[in-house]
mmCIF file of N, CA, C and O in Angstrom:
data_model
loop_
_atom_site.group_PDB
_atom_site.id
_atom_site.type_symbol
_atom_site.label_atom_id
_atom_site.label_comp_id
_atom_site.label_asym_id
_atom_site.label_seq_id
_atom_site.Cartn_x
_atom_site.Cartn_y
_atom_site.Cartn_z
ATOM 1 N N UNK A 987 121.130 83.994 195.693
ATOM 2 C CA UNK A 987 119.918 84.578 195.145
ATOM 3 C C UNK A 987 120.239 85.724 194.191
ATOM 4 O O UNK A 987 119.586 85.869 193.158
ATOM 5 N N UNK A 988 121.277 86.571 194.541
ATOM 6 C CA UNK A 988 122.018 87.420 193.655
ATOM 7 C C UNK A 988 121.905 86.968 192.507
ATOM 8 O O UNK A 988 121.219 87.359 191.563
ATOM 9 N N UNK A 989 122.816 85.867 192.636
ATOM 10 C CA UNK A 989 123.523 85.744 191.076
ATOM 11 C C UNK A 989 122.390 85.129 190.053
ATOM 12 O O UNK A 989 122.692 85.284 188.870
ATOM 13 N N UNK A 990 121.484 84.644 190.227
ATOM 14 C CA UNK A 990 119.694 83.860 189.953
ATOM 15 C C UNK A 990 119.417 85.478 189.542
ATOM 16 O O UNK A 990 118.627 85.431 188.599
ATOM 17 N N UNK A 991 119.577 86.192 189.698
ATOM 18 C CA UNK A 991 118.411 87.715 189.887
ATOM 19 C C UNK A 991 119.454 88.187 188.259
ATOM 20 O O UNK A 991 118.779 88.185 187.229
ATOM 21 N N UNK A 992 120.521 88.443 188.147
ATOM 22 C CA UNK A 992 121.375 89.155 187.605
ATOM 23 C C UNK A 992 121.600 87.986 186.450
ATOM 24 O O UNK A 992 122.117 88.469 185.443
ATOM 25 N N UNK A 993 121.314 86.446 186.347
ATOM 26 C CA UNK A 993 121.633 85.616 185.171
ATOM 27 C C UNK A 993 120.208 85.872 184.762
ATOM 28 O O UNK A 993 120.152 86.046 183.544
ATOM 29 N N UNK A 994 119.437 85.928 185.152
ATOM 30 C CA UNK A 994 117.714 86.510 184.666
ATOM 31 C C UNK A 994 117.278 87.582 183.609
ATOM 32 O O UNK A 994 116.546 87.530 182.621
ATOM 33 N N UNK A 995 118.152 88.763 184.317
ATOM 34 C CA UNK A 995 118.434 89.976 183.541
ATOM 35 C C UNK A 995 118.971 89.640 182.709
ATOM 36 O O UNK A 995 118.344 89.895 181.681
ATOM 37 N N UNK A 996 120.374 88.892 182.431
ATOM 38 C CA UNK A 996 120.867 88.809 181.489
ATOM 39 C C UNK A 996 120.433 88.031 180.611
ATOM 40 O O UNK A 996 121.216 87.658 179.737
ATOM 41 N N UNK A 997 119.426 87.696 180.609
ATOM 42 C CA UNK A 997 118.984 86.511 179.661
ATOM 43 C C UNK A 997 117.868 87.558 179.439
ATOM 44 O O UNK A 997 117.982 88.149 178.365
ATOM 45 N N UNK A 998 116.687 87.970 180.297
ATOM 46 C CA UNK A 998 116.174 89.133 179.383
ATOM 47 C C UNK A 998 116.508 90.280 178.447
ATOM 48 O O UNK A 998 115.672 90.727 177.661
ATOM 49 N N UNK A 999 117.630 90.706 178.536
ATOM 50 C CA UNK A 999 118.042 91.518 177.794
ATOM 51 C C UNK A 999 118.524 91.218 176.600
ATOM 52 O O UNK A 999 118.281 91.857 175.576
ATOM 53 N N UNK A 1000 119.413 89.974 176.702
ATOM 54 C CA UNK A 1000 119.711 89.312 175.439
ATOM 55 C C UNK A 1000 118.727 89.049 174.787
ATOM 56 O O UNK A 1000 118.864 89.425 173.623
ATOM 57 N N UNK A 1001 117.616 88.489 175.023
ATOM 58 C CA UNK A 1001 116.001 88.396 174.235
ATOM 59 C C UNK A 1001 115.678 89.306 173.951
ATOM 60 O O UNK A 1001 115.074 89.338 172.879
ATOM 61 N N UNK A 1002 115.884 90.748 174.786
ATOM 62 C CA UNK A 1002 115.150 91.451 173.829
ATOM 63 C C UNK A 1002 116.147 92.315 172.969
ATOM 64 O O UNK A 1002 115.720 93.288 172.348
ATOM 65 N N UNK A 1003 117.272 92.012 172.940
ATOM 66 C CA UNK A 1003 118.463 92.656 171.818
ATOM 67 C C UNK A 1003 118.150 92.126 170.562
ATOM 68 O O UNK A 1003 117.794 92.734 169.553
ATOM 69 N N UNK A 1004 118.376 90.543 170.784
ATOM 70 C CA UNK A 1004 118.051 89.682 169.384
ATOM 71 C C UNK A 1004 116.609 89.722 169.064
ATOM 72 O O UNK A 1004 116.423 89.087 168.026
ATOM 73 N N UNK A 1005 115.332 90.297 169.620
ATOM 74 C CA UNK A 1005 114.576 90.427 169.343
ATOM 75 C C UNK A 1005 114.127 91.990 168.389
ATOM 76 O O UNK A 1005 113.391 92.062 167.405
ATOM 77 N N UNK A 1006 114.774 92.975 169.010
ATOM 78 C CA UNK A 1006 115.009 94.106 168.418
ATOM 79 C C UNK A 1006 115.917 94.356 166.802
ATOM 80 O O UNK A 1006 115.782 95.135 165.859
ATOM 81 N N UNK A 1007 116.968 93.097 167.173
ATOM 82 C CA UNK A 1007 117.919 92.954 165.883
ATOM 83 C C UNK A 1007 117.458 92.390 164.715
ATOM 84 O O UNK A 1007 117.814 92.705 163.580
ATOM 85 N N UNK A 1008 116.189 91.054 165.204
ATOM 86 C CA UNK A 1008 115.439 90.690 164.321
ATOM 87 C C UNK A 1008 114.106 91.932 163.739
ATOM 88 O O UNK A 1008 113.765 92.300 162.615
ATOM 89 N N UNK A 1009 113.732 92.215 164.851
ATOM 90 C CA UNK A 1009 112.635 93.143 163.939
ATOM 91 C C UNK A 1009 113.328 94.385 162.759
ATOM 92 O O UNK A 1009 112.729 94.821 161.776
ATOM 93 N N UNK A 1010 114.531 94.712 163.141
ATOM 94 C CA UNK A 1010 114.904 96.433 162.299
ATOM 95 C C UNK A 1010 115.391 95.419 161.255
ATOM 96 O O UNK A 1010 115.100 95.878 160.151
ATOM 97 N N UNK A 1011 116.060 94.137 161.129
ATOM 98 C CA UNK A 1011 116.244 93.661 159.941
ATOM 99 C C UNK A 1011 115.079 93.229 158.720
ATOM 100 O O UNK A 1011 115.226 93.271 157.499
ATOM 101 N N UNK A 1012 113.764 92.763 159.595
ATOM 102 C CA UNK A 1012 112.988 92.456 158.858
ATOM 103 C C UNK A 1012 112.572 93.858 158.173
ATOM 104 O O UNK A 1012 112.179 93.770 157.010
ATOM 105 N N UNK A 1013 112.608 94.974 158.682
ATOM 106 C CA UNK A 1013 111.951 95.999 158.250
ATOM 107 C C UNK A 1013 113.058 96.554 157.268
ATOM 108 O O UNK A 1013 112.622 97.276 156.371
ATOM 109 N N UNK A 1014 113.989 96.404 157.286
ATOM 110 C CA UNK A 1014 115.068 96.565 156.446
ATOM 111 C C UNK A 1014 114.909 96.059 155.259
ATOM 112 O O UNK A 1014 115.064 96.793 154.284
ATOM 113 N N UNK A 1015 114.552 94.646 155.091
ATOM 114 C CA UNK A 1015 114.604 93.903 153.867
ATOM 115 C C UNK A 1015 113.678 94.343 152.209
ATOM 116 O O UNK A 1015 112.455 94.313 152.070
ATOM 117 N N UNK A 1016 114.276 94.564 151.583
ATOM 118 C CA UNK A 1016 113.751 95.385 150.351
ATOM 119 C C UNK A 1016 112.579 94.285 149.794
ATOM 120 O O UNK A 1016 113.069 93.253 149.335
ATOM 121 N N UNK A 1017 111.478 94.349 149.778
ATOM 122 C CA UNK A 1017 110.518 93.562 149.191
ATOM 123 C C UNK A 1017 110.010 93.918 148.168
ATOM 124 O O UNK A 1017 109.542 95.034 147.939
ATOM 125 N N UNK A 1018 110.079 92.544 147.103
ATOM 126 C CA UNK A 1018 110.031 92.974 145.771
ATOM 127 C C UNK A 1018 108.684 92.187 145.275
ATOM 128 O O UNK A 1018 108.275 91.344 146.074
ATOM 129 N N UNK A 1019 107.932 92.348 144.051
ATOM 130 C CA UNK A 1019 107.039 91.866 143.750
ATOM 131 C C UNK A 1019 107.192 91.934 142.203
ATOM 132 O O UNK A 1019 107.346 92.977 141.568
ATOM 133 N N UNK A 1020 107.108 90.264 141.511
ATOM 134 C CA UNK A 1020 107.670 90.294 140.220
ATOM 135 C C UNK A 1020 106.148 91.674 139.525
ATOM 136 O O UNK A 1020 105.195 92.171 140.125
ATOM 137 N N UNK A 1021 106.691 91.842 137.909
ATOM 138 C CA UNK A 1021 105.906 92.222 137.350
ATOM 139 C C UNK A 1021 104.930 91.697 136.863
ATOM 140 O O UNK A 1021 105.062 90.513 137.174
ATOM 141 N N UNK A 1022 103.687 91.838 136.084
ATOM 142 C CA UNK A 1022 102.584 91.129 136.285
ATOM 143 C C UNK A 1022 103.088 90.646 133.897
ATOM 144 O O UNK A 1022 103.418 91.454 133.029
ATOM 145 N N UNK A 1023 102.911 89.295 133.791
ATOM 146 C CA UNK A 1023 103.129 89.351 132.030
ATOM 147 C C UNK A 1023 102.303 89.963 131.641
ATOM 148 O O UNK A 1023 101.258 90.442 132.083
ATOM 149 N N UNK A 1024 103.128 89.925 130.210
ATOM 150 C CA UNK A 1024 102.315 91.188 129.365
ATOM 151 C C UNK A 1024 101.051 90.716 128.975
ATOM 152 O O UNK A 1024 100.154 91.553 128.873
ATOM 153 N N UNK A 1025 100.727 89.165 128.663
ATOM 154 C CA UNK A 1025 99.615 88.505 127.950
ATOM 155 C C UNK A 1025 98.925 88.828 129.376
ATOM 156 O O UNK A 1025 98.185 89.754 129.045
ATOM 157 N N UNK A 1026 98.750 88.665 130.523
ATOM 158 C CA UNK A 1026 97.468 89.017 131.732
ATOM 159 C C UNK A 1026 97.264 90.696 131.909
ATOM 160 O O UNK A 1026 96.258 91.199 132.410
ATOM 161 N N UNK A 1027 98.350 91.402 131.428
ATOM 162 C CA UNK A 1027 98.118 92.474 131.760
ATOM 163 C C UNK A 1027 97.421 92.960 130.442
ATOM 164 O O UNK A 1027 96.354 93.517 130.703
ATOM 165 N N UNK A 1028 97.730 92.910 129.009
ATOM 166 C CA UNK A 1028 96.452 92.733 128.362
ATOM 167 C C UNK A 1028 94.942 92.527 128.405
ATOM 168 O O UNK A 1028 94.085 93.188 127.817
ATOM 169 N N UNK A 1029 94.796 91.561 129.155
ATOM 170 C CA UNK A 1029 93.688 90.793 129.251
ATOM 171 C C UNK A 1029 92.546 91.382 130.106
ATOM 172 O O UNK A 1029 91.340 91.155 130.006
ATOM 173 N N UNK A 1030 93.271 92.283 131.069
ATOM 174 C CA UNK A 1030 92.572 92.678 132.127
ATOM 175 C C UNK A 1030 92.208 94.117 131.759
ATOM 176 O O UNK A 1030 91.333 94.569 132.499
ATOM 177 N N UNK A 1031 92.700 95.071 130.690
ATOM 178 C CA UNK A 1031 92.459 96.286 129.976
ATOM 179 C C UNK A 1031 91.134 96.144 129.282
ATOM 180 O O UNK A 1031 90.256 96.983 129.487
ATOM 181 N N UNK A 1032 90.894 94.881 128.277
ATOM 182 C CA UNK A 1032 89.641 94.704 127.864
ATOM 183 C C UNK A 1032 88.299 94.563 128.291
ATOM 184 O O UNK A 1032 87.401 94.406 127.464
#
């Protein structure tokens, strides 16, 4: 029953490592957004 209790933990923790590793990377990732062309950005001044 031990060893059931302690492979449990270890499988929760690993979920939430790679879960933690995934979130600070996503928040990491530099997000870019092209520029808008010059002919729409015209268009929308008038």
């Amino acid at each position: 029953m031990l060893k059931v209790l302690i492979i449990a933990i270890a499988i929760v923790v690993g979920v939430l490592a790679l879960t933690l590793f995934a979130i600070s990377k996503g928040y990491s990732y530099d997000h870019k957004v092209d520029p808008m062309p010059k002919k729409h950005k015209e268009n929308d001044e008038e």
